[in-house]
Structures are given as C-alpha cells and as structure tokens.
Amino acid sequence: STQSTWGNLAANVENTILIAQKGGIDLILQSMRNFPSNSDLLTSANVALSNLAVNINNNLYILEHGGVVLILNSMRAYPRHAGLLCRSLAALCSMALTDESRMAISENGGLDLIYSAMKTFSTHPVLLTKANATLWNLCEHSKIKEMIIQGGGFELIQKSVQDFPDNRELLKEATGALTGRKFVTVS
C-alpha cells in the first residue's frame, strides 16, 4: 500500500529531498487530515515524517503545514496504541531538531502527551527510549527544559532509567535528556 511505502522511501537521505520536491509531504499531511481514525495510515505517516523531518528544510515545511499538530493528534486519537505512539514519538523527536518545532510541540500539548505515553507504557522500553530521545531534543530549548523539569519530565526519565538499568539505548537517550542541565547541585 502507499502508506507503508512512505516510510521506506523516506529512509533514504536523497529521497527525503525528492519526496518533498514532488509534493510527498503534502500528500502525507493531507492523508493524516483525511483519515484521522485510521491507525495504520497514521502509523505509516509518522514513520515517513520521522525520516523526512531530519532534513531541516523539510522540518520547517512540515511545521508550517500543520505537521506537529497532526502528529500530536494521532497520539491523542490512539493513547493506548504502543506501535503508533512509538512512531509518533520518533516523528516528534525528528521535529524537535529546530527551535520553532520544539516550541510548537510544547505549545500544542506535546509534553503532556509524551508524559502520558510514558506513564501508560511504563513497562515498554522501546517506547520509553523514543520518549527519552524526544525529551532530549526538546531540552535543547532552555524554556522547554525548564518546563520539562517543572512538569515532571525529569522524574519520568529517572523512573525509566531505574526500571530498565540494563537497557543501553534507553540509558543513552535518558542520559542525553539529562545532560547539560543541573538537576542536582554539585559541590
């Protein structure tokens, strides 16, 4: 099907530019708008957006055309669908490479959706890894860093580390989310 092809094509760096030039981002976003209750389509669309958004021009285009809200809406529509949430978190992680997208994620309820996914799937190391990676990218913005600290994000990151102390990838992403911020005072 077309949706399952999106993510595969967008995984190639050169293809991300071609997909954007040929109107592929518009097609993906329009599909998300037209079929907000199709979890398979939303999952595939989020995979494609996660691959496309690592290109900064694509990232800004996705943002300007409502992509952040569509990703967050897919999370709202399927708060108990671990697979879709993992792909949505990956898309948010890629979107959170620019300050503009970081602010859009924050301003549109993204932090609460990330926290909710982490709480709902507290025993799902893959989802927690994606959530920690997303929080890491969001922490690059000082204002959002403070919001994560004040909003309970630090405790959720810490809990994921305590619950999965042997998961290397989770530990890497969690440590990254905590790096560069003084959560404790060092004398």
XYZ file of N, CA and C in Angstrom:
561
model
N 0.830 -1.191 0.000
C 0.000 0.000 0.000
C 0.866 1.242 0.000
N 0.284 2.349 -0.378
C 1.018 3.607 -0.473
C 1.593 4.020 0.866
N 0.782 3.912 1.949
C 1.251 4.366 3.255
C 2.506 3.625 3.700
N 2.549 2.304 3.528
C 3.705 1.552 4.018
C 4.948 1.870 3.204
N 4.784 2.361 2.011
C 5.915 2.726 1.158
C 6.536 4.044 1.598
N 5.737 4.954 2.166
C 6.241 6.269 2.557
C 7.465 6.195 3.437
N 7.352 5.451 4.512
C 8.453 5.362 5.466
C 9.694 4.773 4.841
N 9.512 3.740 3.998
C 10.653 3.099 3.354
C 11.372 4.050 2.417
N 10.621 4.781 1.596
C 11.239 5.732 0.674
C 11.922 6.872 1.421
N 11.280 7.335 2.473
C 11.803 8.488 3.204
C 13.025 8.142 4.044
N 13.342 6.876 4.195
C 14.503 6.474 4.986
C 15.810 6.806 4.270
N 15.775 7.002 2.969
C 16.947 7.337 2.181
C 17.098 8.853 2.146
N 18.279 9.354 2.513
C 18.507 10.798 2.637
C 18.201 11.544 1.341
N 18.674 11.043 0.220
C 18.415 11.721 -1.050
C 16.922 11.734 -1.359
N 16.245 10.641 -0.994
C 14.810 10.568 -1.260
C 14.020 11.582 -0.442
N 14.522 11.957 0.738
C 13.771 12.931 1.540
C 13.629 14.254 0.796
N 14.649 14.627 0.063
C 14.598 15.875 -0.717
C 13.659 15.710 -1.905
N 13.770 14.579 -2.593
C 12.906 14.328 -3.752
C 11.441 14.226 -3.355
N 11.166 13.538 -2.251
C 9.784 13.399 -1.782
C 9.184 14.772 -1.520
N 9.951 15.632 -0.877
C 9.466 16.984 -0.594
C 9.233 17.748 -1.893
N 10.183 17.675 -2.816
C 10.061 18.407 -4.084
C 8.861 17.936 -4.907
N 8.523 16.675 -4.799
C 7.425 16.098 -5.592
C 6.072 16.191 -4.885
N 6.014 16.879 -3.733
C 4.742 17.046 -3.045
C 4.388 15.928 -2.076
N 5.353 15.092 -1.767
C 5.086 13.956 -0.884
C 4.701 14.345 0.536
N 5.309 15.400 1.045
C 4.967 15.839 2.403
C 3.511 16.280 2.447
N 3.103 17.023 1.426
C 1.701 17.461 1.369
C 0.754 16.262 1.332
N 1.112 15.265 0.560
C 0.291 14.049 0.461
C 0.169 13.359 1.819
N 1.270 13.238 2.521
C 1.271 12.588 3.838
C 0.404 13.379 4.816
N 0.619 14.683 4.871
C -0.149 15.519 5.802
C -1.637 15.508 5.458
N -1.961 15.561 4.167
C -3.368 15.528 3.764
C -4.004 14.186 4.123
N -3.260 13.114 3.972
C -3.772 11.793 4.351
C -4.066 11.733 5.847
N -3.187 12.335 6.647
C -3.410 12.369 8.100
C -4.654 13.186 8.436
N -4.869 14.273 7.693
C -6.070 15.094 7.906
C -7.341 14.347 7.492
N -7.262 13.657 6.358
C -8.438 12.989 5.801
C -8.816 11.703 6.532
N -7.844 11.052 7.152
C -8.100 9.756 7.781
C -7.567 9.722 9.219
N -8.086 10.621 10.078
C -7.564 10.714 11.443
C -7.901 9.514 12.335
N -8.742 8.610 11.843
C -9.080 7.438 12.654
C -8.552 6.152 12.034
N -7.620 6.267 11.113
C -7.002 5.092 10.513
C -5.618 4.910 11.145
N -5.547 4.047 12.139
C -4.295 3.897 12.891
C -3.147 3.393 12.027
N -3.422 2.520 11.064
C -2.349 2.023 10.192
C -1.771 3.151 9.343
N -2.637 3.971 8.779
C -2.170 5.093 7.972
C -1.387 6.077 8.830
N -1.917 6.400 10.011
C -1.224 7.346 10.894
C 0.142 6.810 11.317
N 0.215 5.526 11.582
C 1.494 4.920 11.960
C 2.508 5.073 10.829
N 2.097 4.723 9.610
C 2.997 4.850 8.453
C 3.360 6.299 8.176
N 2.393 7.188 8.309
C 2.659 8.607 8.078
C 3.675 9.137 9.082
N 3.558 8.718 10.337
C 4.519 9.157 11.354
C 5.919 8.612 11.073
N 6.011 7.392 10.558
C 7.319 6.844 10.167
C 7.930 7.734 9.082
N 7.131 8.046 8.078
C 7.636 8.882 6.986
C 8.050 10.262 7.486
N 7.216 10.873 8.328
C 7.554 12.199 8.852
C 8.819 12.158 9.701
N 9.015 11.081 10.454
C 10.230 10.994 11.279
C 11.471 10.960 10.396
N 11.374 10.305 9.248
C 12.508 10.265 8.323
C 12.668 11.577 7.562
N 11.570 12.168 7.147
C 11.624 13.410 6.366
C 12.075 14.607 7.200
N 11.686 14.653 8.456
C 11.919 15.837 9.297
C 13.367 16.028 9.714
N 14.231 15.054 9.497
C 15.640 15.260 9.848
C 16.314 16.230 8.879
N 15.711 16.437 7.727
C 16.166 17.476 6.809
C 15.526 18.777 7.289
N 16.329 19.771 7.599
C 15.836 20.999 8.228
C 14.806 21.713 7.356
N 15.019 21.753 6.043
C 14.024 22.384 5.171
C 12.690 21.649 5.242
N 12.750 20.325 5.226
C 11.532 19.524 5.357
C 10.888 19.758 6.715
N 11.718 19.827 7.746
C 11.229 20.027 9.105
C 10.385 21.292 9.184
N 10.935 22.375 8.669
C 10.224 23.655 8.714
C 8.968 23.623 7.842
N 9.045 22.927 6.718
C 7.868 22.798 5.850
C 6.762 22.019 6.561
N 7.138 20.914 7.175
C 6.166 20.098 7.925
C 5.534 20.947 9.024
N 6.351 21.692 9.741
C 5.850 22.561 10.806
C 4.860 23.586 10.247
N 5.262 24.292 9.198
C 4.428 25.354 8.624
C 3.107 24.835 8.069
N 3.053 23.562 7.746
C 1.843 22.982 7.160
C 1.077 22.100 8.154
N 1.309 22.340 9.441
C 0.493 21.693 10.472
C 0.922 20.301 10.889
N 2.103 19.900 10.513
C 2.554 18.538 10.811
C 2.672 18.220 12.288
N 3.151 19.173 13.077
C 3.301 18.918 14.519
C 1.937 18.627 15.126
N 0.948 19.421 14.793
C -0.398 19.216 15.337
C -0.954 17.862 14.881
N -0.705 17.488 13.635
C -1.194 16.200 13.136
C -0.527 15.027 13.859
N 0.757 15.139 14.125
C 1.452 14.089 14.882
C 0.843 13.987 16.283
N 0.681 15.135 16.931
C 0.107 15.145 18.284
C -1.334 14.638 18.272
N -2.096 14.978 17.242
C -3.468 14.486 17.139
C -3.520 12.969 17.003
N -2.536 12.407 16.308
C -2.508 10.945 16.188
C -2.258 10.306 17.555
N -1.449 10.965 18.379
C -1.215 10.470 19.740
C -2.481 10.594 20.588
N -3.193 11.698 20.412
C -4.448 11.900 21.150
C -5.496 10.864 20.748
N -5.539 10.542 19.461
C -6.542 9.602 18.947
C -6.274 8.167 19.403
N -5.017 7.832 19.626
C -4.640 6.452 19.966
C -3.696 6.407 21.159
N -4.161 6.838 22.327
C -3.275 6.896 23.500
C -2.881 5.527 24.050
N -3.500 4.457 23.564
C -3.176 3.109 24.049
C -2.630 2.208 22.934
N -2.184 2.804 21.868
C -1.640 2.068 20.723
C -0.118 2.252 20.743
N 0.572 1.306 21.374
C 2.022 1.439 21.586
C 2.784 1.625 20.278
N 2.435 0.880 19.259
C 3.141 0.985 17.988
C 3.006 2.356 17.369
N 1.795 2.880 17.339
C 1.574 4.214 16.792
C 2.287 5.254 17.638
N 2.217 5.111 18.958
C 2.885 6.080 19.835
C 4.397 6.068 19.623
N 4.985 4.902 19.459
C 6.435 4.831 19.200
C 6.792 5.595 17.931
N 5.980 5.418 16.876
C 6.254 6.104 15.610
C 5.986 7.603 15.731
N 4.954 7.967 16.493
C 4.669 9.384 16.712
C 5.794 10.046 17.496
N 6.297 9.348 18.509
C 7.418 9.882 19.284
C 8.658 10.034 18.415
N 8.887 9.089 17.518
C 10.023 9.201 16.602
C 9.856 10.431 15.706
N 8.625 10.668 15.239
C 8.364 11.846 14.410
C 8.579 13.129 15.215
N 8.109 13.146 16.459
C 8.331 14.324 17.315
C 9.817 14.519 17.585
N 10.530 13.436 17.786
C 11.973 13.520 18.040
C 12.669 14.196 16.857
N 12.305 13.799 15.646
C 12.888 14.424 14.453
C 12.444 15.872 14.310
N 11.188 16.133 14.590
C 10.702 17.512 14.502
C 11.403 18.402 15.527
N 11.754 17.849 16.665
C 12.360 18.633 17.749
C 13.824 18.970 17.488
N 14.223 18.990 16.230
C 15.579 19.393 15.866
C 15.692 20.899 15.650
N 14.549 21.592 15.570
C 14.581 23.044 15.397
C 13.822 23.705 16.543
N 14.255 24.898 16.912
C 13.577 25.630 17.988
C 12.114 25.908 17.653
N 11.831 26.221 16.395
C 10.453 26.502 16.004
C 9.559 25.290 16.246
N 10.048 24.132 15.863
C 9.268 22.902 16.063
C 9.196 22.528 17.538
N 10.279 22.747 18.255
C 10.261 22.469 19.698
C 9.162 23.279 20.372
N 9.086 24.557 20.036
C 8.064 25.412 20.636
C 6.665 24.956 20.228
N 6.484 24.581 18.977
C 5.172 24.114 18.516
C 4.751 22.840 19.257
N 5.684 21.939 19.482
C 5.385 20.714 20.235
C 4.938 21.088 21.639
N 5.695 21.953 22.270
C 5.385 22.377 23.633
C 4.053 23.119 23.714
N 3.845 24.064 22.816
C 2.650 24.910 22.848
C 1.369 24.163 22.505
N 1.494 23.024 21.864
C 0.322 22.246 21.454
C 0.092 21.000 22.309
N 0.653 21.013 23.523
C 0.385 19.922 24.459
C 1.269 18.701 24.310
N 2.349 18.831 23.571
C 3.221 17.685 23.327
C 3.861 17.094 24.568
N 4.271 17.951 25.498
C 4.913 17.423 26.706
C 3.960 16.523 27.476
N 2.725 16.962 27.654
C 1.754 16.142 28.381
C 1.478 14.830 27.662
N 1.439 14.858 26.329
C 1.220 13.622 25.574
C 2.403 12.666 25.724
N 3.602 13.212 25.731
C 4.796 12.373 25.940
C 4.745 11.760 27.334
N 4.458 12.580 28.337
C 4.377 12.078 29.719
C 3.305 11.002 29.846
N 2.170 11.236 29.233
C 1.069 10.271 29.297
C 1.477 8.934 28.677
N 2.137 8.991 27.541
C 2.609 7.755 26.895
C 3.604 7.032 27.789
N 4.495 7.780 28.430
C 5.493 7.171 29.325
C 4.823 6.516 30.526
N 3.773 7.127 31.037
C 3.056 6.559 32.185
C 2.242 5.337 31.776
N 1.546 5.448 30.649
C 0.701 4.343 30.179
C 1.537 3.122 29.826
N 2.694 3.344 29.225
C 3.548 2.244 28.774
C 4.873 2.237 29.540
N 4.766 2.302 30.855
C 5.959 2.363 31.711
C 6.778 1.079 31.677
N 6.232 0.013 31.115
C 6.970 -1.251 31.013
C 7.390 -1.540 29.568
N 7.344 -0.548 28.717
C 7.661 -0.700 27.292
C 8.973 0.031 26.990
N 10.105 -0.679 27.032
C 11.397 0.008 26.889
C 11.597 0.714 25.545
N 11.023 0.192 24.482
C 11.189 0.854 23.179
C 10.477 2.202 23.185
N 9.251 2.235 23.681
C 8.514 3.498 23.757
C 9.222 4.477 24.683
N 9.694 4.009 25.813
C 10.397 4.888 26.753
C 11.682 5.447 26.139
N 12.357 4.626 25.353
C 13.569 5.089 24.675
C 13.229 6.217 23.703
N 12.163 6.028 22.910
C 11.726 7.076 21.970
C 11.313 8.340 22.728
N 10.606 8.167 23.836
C 10.176 9.327 24.628
C 11.382 10.075 25.183
N 12.356 9.337 25.710
C 13.556 9.981 26.255
C 14.337 10.702 25.159
N 14.418 10.110 23.976
C 15.121 10.760 22.862
C 14.412 12.058 22.471
N 13.091 12.016 22.478
C 12.312 13.208 22.142
C 12.519 14.289 23.191
N 12.474 13.902 24.456
C 12.709 14.876 25.530
C 14.119 15.451 25.437
N 15.083 14.632 25.063
C 16.455 15.106 24.885
C 16.484 16.235 23.850
N 15.853 16.004 22.689
C 15.848 17.048 21.658
C 15.088 18.286 22.122
N 13.998 18.076 22.827
C 13.227 19.218 23.322
C 14.025 20.027 24.340
N 14.868 19.362 25.123
C 15.680 20.033 26.144
C 16.711 20.989 25.560
N 16.918 20.939 24.276
C 17.858 21.863 23.642
C 17.354 23.306 23.705
N 16.070 23.483 23.983
C 15.487 24.818 24.146
C 15.378 25.091 25.642
N 16.026 26.139 26.121
C 16.116 26.383 27.568
C 14.747 26.531 28.238
N 13.817 27.188 27.578
C 12.481 27.359 28.159
C 11.774 26.004 28.312
N 11.905 25.181 27.298
C 11.254 23.865 27.337
C 11.942 22.967 28.359
N 13.253 23.110 28.507
C 13.994 22.380 29.543
C 13.367 22.641 30.902
N 13.122 23.895 31.176
C 12.510 24.270 32.457
C 11.109 23.685 32.595
N 10.351 23.698 31.505
C 9.008 23.128 31.533
C 9.055 21.627 31.810
N 10.039 20.949 31.253
C 10.190 19.507 31.483
C 10.530 19.246 32.947
N 11.408 20.065 33.506
C 11.771 19.913 34.920
C 10.551 20.188 35.804
N 9.877 21.295 35.544
C 8.733 21.687 36.370
C 7.531 20.761 36.186
N 7.404 20.163 35.001
C 6.223 19.360 34.687
C 6.301 17.890 35.021
N 7.410 17.464 35.612
C 7.529 16.061 35.997
C 8.289 15.186 35.011
N 8.792 15.783 33.957
C 9.540 15.009 32.973
C 10.796 14.377 33.534
N 11.492 15.119 34.397
C 12.715 14.584 34.995
C 12.431 13.291 35.740
N 11.348 13.276 36.513
C 11.003 12.078 37.293
C 10.660 10.902 36.379
N 9.999 11.172 35.263
C 9.667 10.093 34.335
C 10.921 9.527 33.664
N 11.839 10.410 33.305
C 13.111 9.952 32.728
C 13.852 9.107 33.761
N 13.920 9.613 34.979
C 14.610 8.907 36.059
C 13.975 7.540 36.308
N 12.643 7.478 36.313
C 11.938 6.208 36.536
C 12.264 5.214 35.425
N 12.325 5.687 34.183
C 12.638 4.777 33.074
C 14.034 4.185 33.235
N 14.968 4.986 33.732
C 16.331 4.504 33.973
C 16.342 3.474 35.105
N 15.610 3.766 36.169
C 15.543 2.835 37.303
C 14.882 1.523 36.908
N 13.862 1.589 36.055
C 13.130 0.390 35.654
C 13.870 -0.451 34.625
N 14.757 0.174 33.851
C 15.490 -0.541 32.800
C 16.983 -0.218 32.861
N 17.638 -0.541 33.978
C 19.046 -0.154 34.153
C 20.011 -0.865 33.203
N 19.560 -1.928 32.560
C 20.447 -2.670 31.662
C 20.172 -2.402 30.185
N 19.264 -1.487 29.896
C 18.916 -1.184 28.510
C 19.801 -0.041 28.023
N 20.806 -0.391 27.242
C 21.808 0.592 26.797
C 21.221 1.758 26.026
N 20.345 1.454 25.068
C 19.777 2.514 24.233
C 18.923 3.462 25.071
N 18.106 2.911 25.947
C 17.282 3.742 26.832
C 18.173 4.602 27.714
N 19.220 4.018 28.276
C 20.127 4.774 29.139
C 20.815 5.901 28.376
N 21.207 5.631 27.137
C 21.855 6.667 26.316
C 20.920 7.848 26.100
N 19.673 7.559 25.717
C 18.710 8.635 25.440
C 18.322 9.368 26.725
N 18.146 8.630 27.811
C 17.788 9.254 29.086
C 18.929 10.140 29.585
N 20.139 9.643 29.484
C 21.300 10.424 29.909
C 21.416 11.689 29.074
N 21.172 11.566 27.782
C 21.202 12.730 26.909
C 20.174 13.770 27.317
N 18.983 13.290 27.682
C 17.925 14.212 28.096
C 18.316 14.958 29.364
N 19.125 14.328 30.194
C 19.508 14.937 31.463
C 20.798 15.744 31.366
N 21.583 15.520 30.337
C 22.867 16.187 30.185
C 22.700 17.677 29.897
N 23.605 18.430 30.463
C 23.589 19.865 30.185
C 22.634 20.626 31.090
N 22.028 19.928 31.978
C 21.096 20.588 32.897
C 21.454 20.166 34.290
N 21.581 21.100 35.175
C 21.912 20.795 36.572
C 20.637 20.423 37.318
N 20.398 19.129 37.395
C 19.245 18.668 38.156
C 19.594 18.540 39.627
N 20.869 18.386 39.896
C 21.332 18.321 41.289
C 22.481 19.292 41.422
N 22.683 19.788 42.582
C 23.774 20.707 42.839
C 25.025 19.899 43.140
N 26.092 20.212 42.439
C 27.361 19.550 42.661
C 28.259 20.513 43.417
N 28.796 20.061 44.558
C 29.647 20.977 45.329
C 31.085 20.868 44.907
